[in-house]
XYZ file of N, CA and C in Angstrom:
786
model
N -43.129 -0.030 -40.408
C -41.691 0.143 -40.350
C -41.023 -1.046 -39.668
N -39.798 -1.269 -40.055
C -39.091 -2.457 -39.565
C -37.639 -2.154 -39.273
N -37.137 -2.744 -38.261
C -35.721 -2.699 -37.884
C -34.999 -3.669 -38.770
N -34.178 -3.094 -39.715
C -33.494 -3.986 -40.670
C -32.030 -4.302 -40.296
N -31.499 -3.573 -39.338
C -30.136 -3.888 -38.970
C -29.800 -3.271 -37.597
N -28.970 -3.971 -36.813
C -28.477 -3.440 -35.541
C -27.000 -3.667 -35.486
N -26.234 -2.573 -35.426
C -24.780 -2.694 -35.451
C -24.153 -2.031 -34.253
N -23.272 -2.793 -33.618
C -22.607 -2.350 -32.393
C -21.545 -1.266 -32.748
N -21.543 -0.125 -32.024
C -20.534 0.865 -32.188
C -19.696 0.983 -30.889
N -18.837 2.022 -30.815
C -18.049 2.177 -29.602
C -18.878 2.878 -28.492
N -18.322 2.754 -27.263
C -18.914 3.493 -26.090
C -20.365 3.107 -25.878
N -20.687 1.854 -25.817
C -21.971 1.329 -25.479
C -23.143 1.834 -26.426
N -22.733 2.259 -27.618
C -23.714 2.723 -28.602
C -23.983 1.652 -29.660
N -25.286 1.641 -30.144
C -25.696 0.765 -31.226
C -26.370 1.544 -32.353
N -26.070 1.189 -33.566
C -26.709 1.878 -34.685
C -27.879 0.966 -35.160
N -29.056 1.559 -35.002
C -30.313 0.880 -35.404
C -30.825 1.411 -36.704
N -30.882 0.579 -37.675
C -31.302 0.975 -39.030
C -32.799 0.636 -39.225
N -33.540 1.679 -39.615
C -34.975 1.578 -39.883
C -35.278 1.540 -41.405
N -35.892 0.430 -41.868
C -36.264 0.296 -43.293
C -35.085 0.528 -44.238
N -33.915 0.018 -43.803
C -32.651 0.159 -44.626
C -32.260 1.527 -45.026
N -32.770 2.533 -44.269
C -32.388 3.918 -44.622
C -32.029 4.778 -43.418
N -32.887 4.992 -42.554
C -32.657 5.833 -41.371
C -31.910 5.128 -40.341
N -30.865 5.791 -39.813
C -30.056 5.198 -38.787
C -30.143 6.002 -37.467
N -30.408 5.291 -36.432
C -30.532 5.936 -35.095
C -29.536 5.307 -34.159
N -28.796 6.141 -33.401
C -27.814 5.688 -32.490
C -28.400 5.629 -31.061
N -28.420 4.385 -30.473
C -29.002 4.188 -29.161
C -28.041 3.434 -28.260
N -28.144 3.743 -26.976
C -27.327 2.986 -26.014
C -27.946 1.627 -25.814
N -27.128 0.680 -25.312
C -27.550 -0.710 -25.176
C -28.747 -0.892 -24.215
N -28.720 -0.017 -23.155
C -29.817 -0.077 -22.179
C -31.247 0.049 -22.891
N -31.269 0.915 -23.911
C -32.540 1.136 -24.528
C -32.948 -0.037 -25.442
N -31.952 -0.674 -26.015
C -32.249 -1.829 -26.810
C -32.893 -2.911 -25.960
N -32.334 -3.086 -24.737
C -32.936 -4.087 -23.821
C -34.316 -3.623 -23.280
N -34.390 -2.350 -22.940
C -35.631 -1.810 -22.352
C -36.780 -1.863 -23.329
N -36.498 -1.626 -24.643
C -37.556 -1.535 -25.610
C -37.621 -2.859 -26.481
N -36.850 -3.876 -26.106
C -36.834 -5.121 -26.800
C -36.609 -4.945 -28.314
N -35.590 -4.192 -28.694
C -35.352 -3.885 -30.079
C -34.475 -5.051 -30.624
N -35.020 -5.692 -31.718
C -34.412 -6.791 -32.333
C -34.394 -6.564 -33.877
N -33.412 -7.179 -34.532
C -33.396 -7.097 -35.972
C -34.613 -7.850 -36.564
N -35.283 -7.270 -37.558
C -36.425 -7.760 -38.273
C -37.704 -7.585 -37.472
N -37.622 -6.801 -36.424
C -38.865 -6.521 -35.620
C -39.643 -5.347 -36.257
N -40.882 -5.490 -36.373
C -41.727 -4.383 -36.831
C -41.981 -3.374 -35.673
N -42.013 -2.103 -35.984
C -42.293 -1.120 -34.957
C -43.427 -0.206 -35.416
N -44.202 0.304 -34.490
C -45.303 1.214 -34.798
C -44.732 2.656 -35.004
N -45.610 3.549 -35.456
C -45.223 4.938 -35.592
C -44.832 5.531 -34.284
N -45.664 5.151 -33.251
C -45.404 5.708 -31.884
C -44.074 5.232 -31.338
N -43.712 3.965 -31.618
C -42.419 3.466 -31.185
C -41.296 4.144 -31.948
N -41.537 4.381 -33.206
C -40.502 5.017 -34.066
C -40.222 6.452 -33.452
N -41.287 7.155 -33.171
C -41.083 8.595 -32.601
C -40.318 8.472 -31.242
N -40.719 7.393 -30.456
C -40.045 7.223 -29.193
C -38.535 6.987 -29.377
N -38.186 6.169 -30.373
C -36.788 5.896 -30.664
C -36.081 7.111 -31.117
N -36.684 7.941 -31.903
C -36.058 9.190 -32.288
C -35.759 10.048 -31.155
N -36.706 10.116 -30.220
C -36.499 10.939 -28.953
C -35.304 10.352 -28.181
N -35.203 9.065 -28.044
C -34.151 8.369 -27.299
C -32.819 8.644 -28.015
N -32.827 8.657 -29.286
C -31.562 8.907 -30.026
C -31.002 10.300 -29.810
N -31.949 11.242 -29.523
C -31.506 12.614 -29.255
C -30.539 12.793 -28.129
N -30.685 11.931 -27.079
C -29.827 12.058 -25.974
C -29.026 10.826 -25.639
N -29.017 9.773 -26.559
C -28.290 8.550 -26.258
C -26.822 8.887 -26.240
N -26.355 9.904 -27.104
C -25.020 10.239 -27.127
C -24.506 10.764 -25.781
N -25.229 11.754 -25.213
C -24.853 12.295 -23.947
C -25.019 11.238 -22.817
N -26.007 10.424 -22.934
C -26.189 9.341 -21.961
C -24.981 8.440 -21.948
N -24.528 8.052 -23.116
C -23.377 7.167 -23.256
C -22.092 7.859 -22.706
N -21.949 9.104 -23.016
C -20.799 9.827 -22.624
C -20.782 9.959 -21.059
N -22.017 10.208 -20.483
C -22.068 10.319 -18.994
C -21.842 8.925 -18.355
N -22.334 7.917 -18.974
C -22.100 6.549 -18.399
C -20.593 6.230 -18.435
N -19.904 6.686 -19.458
C -18.492 6.476 -19.528
C -17.782 7.271 -18.431
N -18.244 8.470 -18.190
C -17.719 9.367 -17.104
C -17.936 8.655 -15.723
N -19.095 8.039 -15.552
C -19.438 7.390 -14.296
C -18.591 6.061 -14.106
N -18.194 5.508 -15.201
C -17.537 4.213 -15.153
C -16.155 4.278 -14.496
N -15.465 5.436 -14.491
C -14.144 5.602 -13.880
C -14.179 5.499 -12.381
N -15.196 6.060 -11.830
C -15.355 5.990 -10.358
C -16.798 6.420 -9.971
N -17.184 6.044 -8.797
C -18.598 6.412 -8.342
C -18.632 7.907 -8.170
N -19.801 8.466 -8.588
C -20.086 9.899 -8.542
C -21.327 10.179 -7.765
N -21.396 11.422 -7.233
C -22.651 11.885 -6.585
C -23.643 12.387 -7.604
N -24.892 12.507 -7.165
C -25.923 13.063 -8.077
C -25.550 14.419 -8.497
N -24.996 15.235 -7.543
C -24.601 16.575 -7.910
C -23.486 16.596 -8.948
N -22.562 15.744 -8.840
C -21.440 15.685 -9.834
C -21.968 15.284 -11.227
N -22.845 14.339 -11.263
C -23.397 13.917 -12.526
C -24.261 15.069 -13.145
N -25.039 15.704 -12.335
C -25.855 16.874 -12.786
C -24.977 17.959 -13.392
N -23.930 18.252 -12.666
C -23.010 19.313 -13.171
C -22.381 18.848 -14.493
N -21.975 17.562 -14.593
C -21.334 17.101 -15.856
C -22.313 17.222 -16.992
N -23.603 16.886 -16.775
C -24.575 17.010 -17.826
C -24.825 18.486 -18.194
N -24.908 19.332 -17.226
C -25.059 20.805 -17.526
C -23.871 21.271 -18.335
N -22.670 20.935 -17.889
C -21.459 21.376 -18.584
C -21.401 20.877 -20.030
N -22.145 19.805 -20.319
C -22.179 19.228 -21.674
C -23.533 19.694 -22.403
N -24.125 20.749 -21.870
C -25.290 21.395 -22.497
C -26.462 20.466 -22.687
N -26.653 19.619 -21.691
C -27.800 18.670 -21.736
C -29.024 19.435 -21.311
N -30.109 19.372 -22.131
C -31.364 20.080 -21.769
C -31.897 19.511 -20.448
N -32.558 20.435 -19.709
C -33.028 20.025 -18.337
C -33.974 18.809 -18.281
N -34.940 18.703 -19.257
C -35.748 17.492 -19.173
C -34.963 16.188 -19.377
N -33.983 16.237 -20.305
C -33.110 15.050 -20.530
C -32.230 14.803 -19.334
N -31.718 15.880 -18.789
C -30.863 15.704 -17.584
C -31.650 14.997 -16.505
N -32.871 15.445 -16.214
C -33.672 14.827 -15.150
C -33.953 13.397 -15.493
N -34.190 13.059 -16.733
C -34.485 11.688 -17.140
C -33.333 10.755 -16.947
N -32.097 11.278 -17.284
C -30.914 10.528 -17.161
C -30.599 10.286 -15.705
N -30.681 11.351 -14.917
C -30.460 11.156 -13.463
C -31.419 10.124 -12.855
N -32.676 10.293 -13.159
C -33.653 9.335 -12.598
C -33.374 7.898 -13.071
N -32.891 7.752 -14.309
C -32.617 6.418 -14.810
C -31.381 5.797 -14.064
N -30.360 6.627 -13.839
C -29.188 6.190 -13.132
C -29.522 5.869 -11.693
N -30.512 6.503 -11.098
C -30.943 6.164 -9.776
C -31.647 4.860 -9.751
N -32.527 4.611 -10.724
C -33.210 3.327 -10.761
C -32.272 2.202 -11.012
N -31.204 2.403 -11.767
C -30.204 1.373 -11.962
C -29.179 1.283 -10.845
N -29.348 2.174 -9.816
C -28.426 2.233 -8.723
C -26.991 2.674 -9.132
N -26.909 3.364 -10.195
C -25.600 3.932 -10.676
C -25.288 5.135 -9.778
N -26.381 5.818 -9.302
C -26.231 6.967 -8.404
C -26.920 6.591 -7.085
N -26.129 6.644 -5.996
C -26.682 6.417 -4.639
C -25.879 7.165 -3.664
N -26.322 8.387 -3.354
C -25.551 9.269 -2.507
C -25.299 8.781 -1.092
N -26.256 8.005 -0.549
C -26.073 7.467 0.841
C -24.950 6.450 0.792
N -24.929 5.554 -0.179
C -23.866 4.591 -0.290
C -22.596 5.257 -0.589
N -22.550 6.264 -1.447
C -21.355 7.026 -1.733
C -20.752 7.635 -0.472
N -21.567 8.231 0.308
C -21.052 8.924 1.582
C -20.394 7.894 2.481
N -20.990 6.686 2.602
C -20.464 5.665 3.502
C -19.089 5.183 2.958
N -18.982 5.027 1.704
C -17.674 4.647 1.128
C -16.672 5.743 1.237
N -17.105 6.989 1.026
C -16.207 8.094 1.097
C -15.618 8.282 2.489
N -16.463 8.130 3.537
C -16.055 8.191 4.902
C -15.090 7.125 5.197
N -15.395 5.909 4.764
C -14.498 4.762 5.047
C -13.101 5.032 4.546
N -13.038 5.575 3.316
C -11.722 5.897 2.784
C -11.022 7.120 3.406
N -11.714 8.211 3.513
C -11.092 9.390 4.003
C -10.927 9.436 5.489
N -11.776 8.860 6.272
C -11.641 8.807 7.717
C -10.705 7.720 8.171
N -10.971 6.512 7.666
C -10.200 5.336 8.142
C -8.850 5.228 7.553
N -8.708 5.623 6.302
C -7.427 5.476 5.621
C -6.602 6.804 5.638
N -7.215 7.912 5.268
C -6.478 9.162 5.149
C -6.486 9.971 6.407
N -7.250 9.505 7.379
C -7.317 10.076 8.797
C -7.876 11.493 8.749
N -8.759 11.816 7.771
C -9.445 13.133 7.837
C -10.539 13.141 8.871
N -10.775 14.347 9.455
C -11.763 14.445 10.465
C -13.147 14.705 9.876
N -14.197 14.585 10.737
C -15.589 14.747 10.324
C -15.913 16.043 9.679
N -15.334 17.185 10.198
C -15.616 18.459 9.643
C -15.095 18.595 8.217
N -13.953 18.158 7.938
C -13.330 18.243 6.572
C -14.101 17.360 5.650
N -14.470 16.156 6.084
C -15.189 15.200 5.238
C -16.564 15.740 4.887
N -17.202 16.339 5.850
C -18.556 16.952 5.591
C -18.409 18.037 4.550
N -17.370 18.818 4.665
C -17.165 19.997 3.685
C -16.954 19.455 2.331
N -16.122 18.412 2.226
C -15.882 17.815 0.948
C -17.103 17.217 0.232
N -17.930 16.575 1.093
C -19.193 16.001 0.572
C -20.110 17.088 0.143
N -20.076 18.221 0.912
C -20.994 19.327 0.512
C -20.499 19.908 -0.801
N -19.163 20.013 -1.003
C -18.651 20.482 -2.272
C -19.009 19.617 -3.450
N -19.302 18.381 -3.159
C -19.760 17.400 -4.269
C -21.282 17.477 -4.343
N -21.902 18.438 -3.685
C -23.346 18.703 -3.807
C -24.233 17.587 -3.253
N -23.696 16.864 -2.249
C -24.524 15.922 -1.590
C -25.473 16.661 -0.606
N -26.683 16.146 -0.496
C -27.676 16.782 0.362
C -27.218 16.766 1.859
N -27.464 17.867 2.522
C -26.968 18.082 3.853
C -27.492 17.003 4.805
N -28.748 16.612 4.682
C -29.321 15.539 5.523
C -28.604 14.198 5.362
N -28.246 13.927 4.138
C -27.529 12.665 3.875
C -26.127 12.695 4.482
N -25.474 13.891 4.350
C -24.175 14.060 4.916
C -24.172 13.890 6.403
N -25.071 14.568 7.089
C -25.200 14.552 8.496
C -25.490 13.044 9.041
N -26.311 12.397 8.337
C -26.685 11.027 8.726
C -25.381 10.143 8.631
N -24.614 10.302 7.585
C -23.416 9.511 7.385
C -22.365 9.887 8.415
N -22.163 11.161 8.636
C -21.113 11.651 9.557
C -21.466 11.192 11.015
N -22.743 11.218 11.329
C -23.131 10.845 12.733
C -22.847 9.359 13.042
N -22.567 8.590 11.970
C -22.307 7.202 12.179
C -20.836 6.919 12.558
N -20.029 8.022 12.520
C -18.610 7.792 12.941
C -18.537 7.719 14.414
N -17.890 6.645 14.873
C -17.829 6.381 16.359
C -16.804 7.336 17.008
N -17.194 7.906 18.133
C -16.335 8.827 18.868
C -14.992 8.249 19.263
N -15.083 6.889 19.618
C -13.856 6.307 20.000
C -12.833 6.248 18.800
N -13.405 6.068 17.645
C -12.536 6.011 16.435
C -11.961 7.392 16.104
N -12.744 8.454 16.404
C -12.243 9.790 16.218
C -10.976 10.045 17.165
N -11.172 9.634 18.415
C -10.075 9.679 19.371
C -8.816 8.909 18.889
N -9.085 7.682 18.412
C -8.004 6.844 17.901
C -7.255 7.524 16.705
N -8.012 8.175 15.835
C -7.365 8.859 14.728
C -6.505 10.049 15.226
N -7.065 10.741 16.145
C -6.276 11.913 16.697
C -4.935 11.443 17.300
N -5.050 10.389 18.119
C -3.821 9.884 18.728
C -2.866 9.296 17.677
N -3.408 8.661 16.661
C -2.586 8.178 15.577
C -1.789 9.314 14.864
N -2.448 10.412 14.685
C -1.796 11.605 13.986
C -0.730 12.155 14.962
N -1.058 12.221 16.281
C -0.142 12.701 17.234
C 1.150 11.851 17.259
N 0.966 10.513 17.254
C 2.146 9.627 17.291
C 2.955 9.760 15.995
N 2.300 9.961 14.919
C 2.990 10.138 13.630
C 3.877 11.406 13.628
N 3.315 12.501 14.136
C 4.179 13.754 14.127
C 5.241 13.632 15.212
N 4.996 12.961 16.293
C 5.992 12.809 17.341
C 7.179 12.003 16.778
N 6.876 11.031 15.895
C 7.934 10.147 15.353
C 8.731 10.915 14.273
N 8.091 11.765 13.481
C 8.876 12.355 12.346
C 9.354 13.778 12.638
N 8.877 14.390 13.708
C 9.212 15.800 13.975
C 10.660 15.979 14.343
N 11.179 17.241 14.075
C 12.542 17.546 14.494
C 12.437 18.826 15.399
N 11.257 19.083 15.904
C 11.047 20.211 16.852
C 11.801 19.896 18.162
N 12.445 20.885 18.696
C 13.218 20.733 19.952
C 12.341 20.795 21.208
N 11.137 21.360 21.112
C 10.321 21.507 22.318
C 8.944 20.844 22.064
N 8.400 20.365 23.177
C 7.047 19.785 23.084
C 5.964 20.820 22.785
N 6.202 22.059 23.257
C 5.175 23.123 22.953
C 5.121 23.342 21.433
N 6.239 23.379 20.797
C 6.202 23.634 19.333
C 5.645 22.473 18.618
N 5.942 21.247 19.076
C 5.364 20.032 18.506
C 3.867 19.967 18.632
N 3.403 20.346 19.831
C 1.970 20.409 20.059
C 1.268 21.424 19.157
N 1.853 22.567 18.988
C 1.360 23.608 18.047
C 1.222 23.083 16.605
N 2.223 22.362 16.211
C 2.275 21.798 14.819
C 1.160 20.771 14.663
N 1.012 19.903 15.685
C 0.016 18.881 15.621
C -1.354 19.448 15.695
N -1.577 20.444 16.548
C -2.898 21.128 16.673
C -3.282 21.690 15.343
N -2.357 22.441 14.706
C -2.679 23.063 13.407
C -3.037 21.961 12.377
N -2.310 20.868 12.331
C -2.531 19.832 11.329
C -3.906 19.184 11.601
N -4.252 18.878 12.797
C -5.517 18.192 13.125
C -6.694 19.109 12.879
N -6.557 20.422 13.158
C -7.652 21.297 12.802
C -7.817 21.386 11.326
N -6.766 21.427 10.516
C -6.837 21.421 9.132
C -7.492 20.156 8.560
N -7.227 19.069 9.295
C -7.819 17.813 8.859
C -9.274 17.684 9.204
N -9.818 18.606 9.980
C -11.236 18.645 10.212
C -11.647 18.050 11.536
N -10.763 18.036 12.489
C -11.113 17.559 13.865
C -11.549 18.705 14.756
N -12.336 18.450 15.746
C -12.889 19.431 16.626
C -11.810 19.910 17.602
N -11.776 21.229 17.783
C -10.697 21.837 18.633
C -10.625 21.197 20.006
N -11.770 21.091 20.671
C -11.837 20.564 22.025
C -11.331 19.106 22.079
N -11.681 18.320 21.098
C -11.204 16.952 21.031
C -9.700 16.832 20.912
N -9.145 17.664 20.099
C -7.683 17.710 19.825
C -6.982 18.171 21.137
N -7.407 19.249 21.699
C -6.742 19.807 22.903
C -6.786 18.776 23.984
N -7.916 18.119 24.122
C -8.042 17.083 25.210
C -6.946 15.984 25.065
N -6.822 15.444 23.822
C -5.929 14.405 23.569
C -4.412 14.898 23.650
N -4.150 16.087 23.221
C -2.794 16.685 23.322
C -2.402 16.781 24.791
N -3.280 17.214 25.542
C -2.999 17.468 27.004
C -2.853 16.192 27.821
N -3.468 15.092 27.319
C -3.402 13.830 28.044
C -2.293 12.921 27.517
N -1.838 13.248 26.310
C -0.776 12.382 25.720
C 0.559 12.554 26.385
N 1.267 11.449 26.647
C 2.503 11.494 27.283
C 3.620 11.525 26.192
N 4.147 12.749 25.899
C 5.181 12.805 24.915
C 6.527 12.345 25.442
N 7.343 11.740 24.610
C 8.575 11.126 25.102
C 9.511 12.143 25.736
N 9.535 13.385 25.175
C 10.461 14.372 25.718
C 9.738 15.434 26.598
N 8.765 15.002 27.352
C 8.041 15.972 28.218
C 8.969 16.572 29.226
N 10.030 15.830 29.658
C 10.979 16.408 30.532
C 12.064 17.121 29.663
N 12.053 18.445 29.604
C 12.875 19.217 28.704
C 14.150 19.735 29.361
N 14.400 19.331 30.574
C 15.543 19.886 31.283
C 16.849 19.820 30.496
N 17.145 18.667 29.992
C 18.431 18.511 29.258
C 18.515 19.326 28.014
N 17.291 19.372 27.375
C 17.256 20.138 26.147
C 17.435 21.582 26.324
N 16.654 22.164 27.308
C 16.829 23.600 27.586
C 18.228 23.960 28.006
N 18.882 23.152 28.796
C 20.215 23.398 29.233
C 21.164 23.468 28.004
N 20.986 22.473 27.121
C 21.867 22.416 25.910
C 21.622 23.660 25.026
N 20.389 23.950 24.797
C 20.090 25.117 23.904
C 20.499 26.420 24.561
N 20.394 26.525 25.897
C 20.755 27.713 26.617
C 22.251 27.945 26.501
N 23.073 26.866 26.627
C 24.505 26.961 26.522
C 24.956 27.358 25.100
N 24.236 26.826 24.104
C 24.573 27.201 22.731
C 24.294 28.658 22.469
N 23.151 29.173 22.981
C 22.825 30.578 22.793
C 23.772 31.495 23.537
N 24.088 31.053 24.775
C 25.037 31.883 25.588
C 26.396 31.968 24.919
N 26.920 30.830 24.444
C 28.236 30.804 23.728
C 28.212 31.701 22.488
N 27.050 31.701 21.819
C 26.930 32.488 20.579
C 26.955 34.014 20.845
N 26.241 34.419 21.855
C 26.005 35.867 22.081
C 26.968 36.548 23.104
N 27.592 35.713 24.038
C 28.402 36.357 25.091
C 29.656 37.016 24.583
N 30.047 36.678 23.330
C 31.279 37.328 22.761
C 30.964 38.748 22.294
N 29.651 38.994 22.023
C 29.378 40.310 21.434
C 28.547 41.189 22.367
N 27.808 40.574 23.314
C 26.885 41.307 24.185
C 27.173 41.010 25.641
N 26.724 41.937 26.443
C 26.826 41.804 27.938
C 25.610 42.310 28.585
N 25.432 41.906 29.822
C 24.335 42.429 30.697
C 22.967 42.188 30.090
N 22.174 43.289 30.092
C 20.793 43.217 29.712
C 20.602 42.758 28.177
N 21.534 43.295 27.369
C 21.473 42.984 25.936
C 21.697 41.494 25.685
N 22.654 40.928 26.415
C 22.995 39.488 26.301
C 21.808 38.685 26.721
N 21.240 39.062 27.898
C 20.052 38.368 28.375
C 18.903 38.365 27.395
N 18.645 39.556 26.835
C 17.556 39.679 25.814
C 17.744 38.802 24.609
N 18.985 38.788 24.134
C 19.291 37.998 22.950
C 19.015 36.524 23.211
N 19.477 36.072 24.338
C 19.295 34.653 24.636
C 17.783 34.339 24.826
N 17.139 35.185 25.485
C 15.617 34.953 25.677
C 14.912 34.874 24.375
N 15.194 35.860 23.470
C 14.522 35.847 22.195
C 14.828 34.636 21.373
N 16.131 34.226 21.443
C 16.561 33.085 20.637
C 15.839 31.804 21.156
N 15.776 31.595 22.435
C 15.184 30.382 22.990
C 13.662 30.378 22.899
N 13.034 31.568 23.005
C 11.602 31.644 22.813
C 11.180 31.307 21.324
N 12.044 31.698 20.395
C 11.790 31.428 19.028
C 11.818 29.892 18.785
N 12.501 29.146 19.617
C 12.578 27.701 19.508
C 11.456 26.961 20.321
N 10.654 27.735 20.919
C 9.489 27.145 21.582
C 9.571 27.021 23.066
N 10.636 27.490 23.712
C 10.823 27.460 25.169
C 10.007 28.638 25.785
N 9.353 28.353 26.946
C 8.592 29.414 27.539
C 9.474 30.372 28.416
N 8.985 31.556 28.626
C 9.720 32.610 29.285
C 10.221 32.148 30.628
N 9.353 31.634 31.489
C 9.684 31.211 32.833
C 10.790 30.198 32.844
N 10.730 29.237 31.981
C 11.722 28.192 31.907
C 13.135 28.737 31.517
N 13.134 29.714 30.669
C 14.368 30.341 30.198
C 14.931 31.164 31.429
N 14.103 31.913 32.131
C 14.584 32.670 33.288
C 15.143 31.781 34.351
N 14.532 30.573 34.489
C 15.047 29.564 35.502
C 16.507 29.199 35.153
N 16.890 29.181 33.895
C 18.209 28.784 33.520
C 19.212 29.875 33.870
N 18.777 31.155 33.822
C 19.701 32.223 34.254
C 19.967 32.101 35.702
N 18.915 31.765 36.489
C 19.093 31.617 37.979
C 19.972 30.411 38.305
N 19.750 29.304 37.531
C 20.502 28.123 37.792
C 22.013 28.310 37.509
N 22.293 29.069 36.493
C 23.708 29.231 36.067
C 24.280 30.562 36.627
N 23.498 31.248 37.546
C 23.964 32.448 38.097
C 24.317 33.549 37.174
N 23.474 33.673 36.161
C 23.738 34.659 35.125
C 22.778 35.895 35.187
N 22.043 35.946 36.252
C 21.130 37.108 36.410
C 21.952 38.295 36.708
N 21.426 39.457 36.252
C 22.091 40.724 36.535
C 22.043 41.037 38.046
């Protein structure tokens, strides 16, 4: 038997014609691997091997195209092959080939993913680990990559998020601002103790809330004193100010300061 023609098709596929009659579609990698050239004679064993390769060249090519858009984990590629009804033996062969060619490298993938998500998107280690697990990366690989994150950089990220929220927030009280920041950082995957430590040590610009509480107290008093008196007036003011993040003791102090206690 002889290869009588080789024709390039789309998506990395080549049409290999045997004895001017049978046509087999193979990916370029196999042409190189098996040294397939026009006018080359092939043995029966080679012919059978080429038929076997043609059986999954189409899915191989499709998967290679899927991989070309961005780097994928081994788990993602396996799922893609399964979703495309690739038989298990062929799936394993394709995965192993991609590993040999370094198209799949979960350790390298994890390091790149951490660099983007931690350094650029400010996600914390817990969330990053969860996302990598969702991509079916081996737990040992994840933990090794996560352990490489410097603690100082984790602190820097937390402070960066605190500064961001302090800049854009419209909250009237530091306590409400801290609550909002705490919720955001926990959702981003940072450790509770780390966040609380940095929130407690951070010097917020409006830590002195005297002017703010006085202003808000006066607004509440002006609003409710026309309708309520005595205990009911006091209760309305307290509820209003507490809903804005002021603590109970600070509000009571305003009643004493302005001589509005019963």
